[in-house]
Tab-separated table of C-alpha atoms in Angstrom:
chain	number	residue	atom	x	y	z
V	1	MET	CA	69.552	74.701	219.759
V	2	SER	CA	69.791	72.878	222.224
V	3	SER	CA	68.153	73.338	225.760
V	4	THR	CA	70.221	72.128	228.637
V	5	ALA	CA	70.934	72.525	231.851
V	6	GLU	CA	74.320	73.248	231.613
V	7	THR	CA	75.159	77.476	231.705
V	8	ARG	CA	77.946	79.494	230.876
V	9	PRO	CA	78.255	82.825	231.509
V	10	PRO	CA	78.677	85.821	230.392
V	11	LEU	CA	74.841	85.302	229.168
V	12	PRO	CA	72.694	86.804	226.130
V	13	PRO	CA	71.667	90.002	225.243
V	14	PHE	CA	75.474	90.936	225.492
V	15	THR	CA	76.214	93.923	226.092
V	16	ARG	CA	80.531	95.385	224.890
V	17	GLU	CA	81.278	94.613	228.524
V	18	SER	CA	80.465	90.936	228.516
V	19	ALA	CA	81.652	90.149	224.575
V	20	ILE	CA	85.035	91.096	225.271
V	21	GLU	CA	85.113	88.697	228.237
V	22	LYS	CA	82.703	86.053	226.365
V	23	VAL	CA	85.603	86.494	223.799
V	24	ARG	CA	88.392	86.459	226.376
V	25	LEU	CA	86.943	82.986	227.886
V	26	ALA	CA	87.069	81.592	224.078
V	27	GLU	CA	91.091	82.182	224.313
V	28	ASP	CA	91.671	80.957	227.372
V	29	GLY	CA	90.489	77.956	227.478
V	30	TRP	CA	91.056	77.490	223.284
V	31	ASN	CA	95.030	78.443	224.807
V	32	SER	CA	94.870	75.149	227.660
V	33	ARG	CA	94.955	72.652	224.118
V	34	ASP	CA	92.247	70.496	226.526
V	35	PRO	CA	89.929	69.324	223.870
V	36	GLN	CA	87.562	68.364	226.850
V	37	ARG	CA	87.832	70.982	228.558
V	38	VAL	CA	87.240	73.242	224.943
V	39	SER	CA	84.615	71.316	224.072
V	40	LEU	CA	81.894	72.104	227.035
V	41	ALA	CA	82.251	75.939	226.050
V	42	TYR	CA	79.281	74.046	222.737
V	43	THR	CA	75.723	72.754	222.846
V	44	LEU	CA	75.383	69.120	222.435
V	45	ASP	CA	73.818	70.448	218.911
V	46	THR	CA	76.713	73.012	218.388
V	47	LYS	CA	77.279	73.375	214.393
V	48	TRP	CA	80.589	74.503	213.663
V	49	ARG	CA	82.699	74.946	209.971
V	50	ASN	CA	85.973	75.095	210.486
V	51	ARG	CA	87.979	75.662	207.071
V	52	ALA	CA	86.623	72.866	205.005
V	53	GLU	CA	85.501	70.471	208.488
V	54	PHE	CA	81.946	70.716	209.607
V	55	ALA	CA	80.842	69.374	213.648
V	56	TYR	CA	77.435	68.504	213.901
V	57	ASN	CA	77.664	67.936	217.669
V	58	ARG	CA	79.815	68.312	220.472
V	59	GLU	CA	82.113	65.143	220.342
V	60	ASP	CA	82.844	65.406	216.418
V	61	ALA	CA	84.159	69.159	217.589
V	62	LYS	CA	86.090	67.864	220.929
V	63	GLY	CA	87.832	64.808	218.393
V	64	PHE	CA	88.848	67.716	216.218
V	65	LEU	CA	90.322	69.868	218.469
V	66	THR	CA	91.893	66.411	219.489
V	67	ARG	CA	93.121	66.265	216.448
V	68	LYS	CA	93.841	70.158	215.244
V	69	TRP	CA	96.743	70.948	218.542
V	70	ALA	CA	98.762	66.695	217.369
V	71	LYS	CA	99.258	69.144	214.965
V	72	GLU	CA	99.503	72.614	215.598
V	73	LEU	CA	102.186	72.191	217.978
V	74	ASP	CA	103.421	74.948	220.685
V	75	TYR	CA	100.125	76.851	219.735
V	76	ARG	CA	99.294	80.044	221.421
V	77	LEU	CA	96.268	82.364	220.243
V	78	ILE	CA	94.789	85.758	219.995
V	79	LYS	CA	91.649	86.122	220.161
V	80	GLU	CA	89.834	90.115	219.703
V	81	LEU	CA	86.477	91.178	219.537
V	82	TRP	CA	84.984	92.842	216.646
V	83	ALA	CA	81.318	92.915	216.725
V	84	PHE	CA	77.595	91.928	218.588
V	85	THR	CA	74.521	91.906	219.214
V	86	ASP	CA	72.504	89.716	221.881
V	87	ASN	CA	73.236	86.679	220.625
V	88	ARG	CA	75.763	85.935	218.457
V	89	ILE	CA	79.570	87.803	218.463
V	90	ALA	CA	82.284	87.832	216.132
V	91	VAL	CA	85.967	87.898	216.486
V	92	ARG	CA	88.784	88.158	214.527
V	93	TYR	CA	92.302	86.135	215.841
V	94	ALA	CA	95.491	85.218	215.316
V	95	TYR	CA	97.537	81.706	216.401
V	96	GLU	CA	100.901	80.547	215.969
V	97	TRP	CA	102.366	77.039	216.095
V	98	HIS	CA	104.690	74.687	214.438
V	99	ASP	CA	104.086	71.399	212.844
V	100	ASP	CA	106.426	68.434	213.461
V	101	SER	CA	108.994	69.509	211.058
V	102	GLY	CA	109.914	72.539	213.269
V	103	ASN	CA	107.829	74.972	210.728
V	104	TRP	CA	106.623	77.827	211.902
V	105	PHE	CA	102.763	79.406	211.170
V	106	ARG	CA	100.859	82.664	211.877
V	107	SER	CA	96.728	81.703	211.378
V	108	TYR	CA	94.437	84.343	210.721
V	109	GLY	CA	90.796	84.287	210.782
V	110	ASN	CA	87.479	85.272	211.694
V	111	GLU	CA	84.884	83.369	213.550
V	112	ASN	CA	81.123	83.821	214.104
V	113	TRP	CA	79.403	83.012	217.322
V	114	GLU	CA	75.792	82.560	217.777
V	115	PHE	CA	75.268	81.634	221.495
V	116	ASP	CA	71.974	79.584	223.025
V	117	GLU	CA	69.847	81.400	226.483
V	118	ASN	CA	72.781	78.920	228.532
V	119	GLY	CA	75.871	81.227	227.342
V	120	LEU	CA	76.851	77.826	225.219
V	121	MET	CA	78.289	78.122	221.535
V	122	ALA	CA	75.842	77.017	219.018
V	123	ASN	CA	77.123	78.094	215.918
V	124	ARG	CA	80.502	78.154	215.156
V	125	PHE	CA	81.466	79.606	211.577
V	126	ALA	CA	85.764	79.913	211.214
V	127	CYS	CA	87.693	80.502	208.254
V	128	ILE	CA	91.109	81.573	208.704
V	129	ASN	CA	93.708	81.312	206.558
V	130	ASP	CA	97.697	80.532	206.954
V	131	MET	CA	100.852	82.089	206.495
V	132	PRO	CA	104.930	80.200	206.659
V	133	ILE	CA	106.465	82.645	208.933
V	134	LYS	CA	110.342	82.001	210.819
V	135	GLU	CA	110.610	81.650	214.243
V	136	SER	CA	111.933	84.814	214.254
V	137	GLU	CA	108.859	86.354	213.072
V	138	ARG	CA	107.083	85.223	215.765
V	139	LYS	CA	104.872	87.460	218.313
V	140	PHE	CA	103.437	85.598	220.944
V	141	HIS	CA	105.812	84.373	223.371
V	142	TRP	CA	103.993	83.670	226.974
V	143	PRO	CA	104.463	80.254	228.422
V	144	LEU	CA	101.842	77.966	226.652
V	145	GLY	CA	98.653	78.083	228.039
V	146	ARG	CA	96.676	81.087	229.324
V	147	ARG	CA	97.933	84.785	227.928
V	148	PRO	CA	99.501	87.318	230.068
V	149	ASP	CA	97.280	90.111	230.429
V	150	ASP	CA	99.676	92.585	230.688
V	151	HIS	CA	100.549	90.580	226.761
V	152	PRO	CA	99.993	92.804	223.665
V	153	GLY	CA	96.712	92.580	221.562
V	154	LEU	CA	96.027	92.129	218.205
V	155	SER	CA	95.622	95.275	217.538
V	156	ASP	CA	99.061	96.527	219.499
V	157	LEU	CA	101.196	94.128	217.716
V	158	GLY	CA	99.588	95.826	214.406
V	159	LEU	CA	97.576	92.464	213.538
């Protein structure tokens, strides 16, 4: 793992409360759909597996995110803490998006995260499945950007 002067609180070791905060901060970042902003949460030498794509550093991750949000339009994400230890967090998530032909999808997944001592994510392993949905089946209706605090989470939505 890289050592760097950058920090991204909350820092490990995580408590239940700080792990929940870390998950929400990650959700908020990804809902910004800003590859530069989101990439700063990762170490310079971060390692990712996302579906069949791999990233080996922060620049690779930023490129991945740029391609992702150019394809996955009107992206809205909810993450939920699944488990945590000292410097690791497991989450489950769902996000809704549509392609450039107007076809809607809900993507379900799990991620395993490992953080360095400065709170930057050093490893991210994601498994994701896409389910076509009708626009009328969408459950994520907030304006683009951060999910409002009063919007139900995954468990509340039965997802």
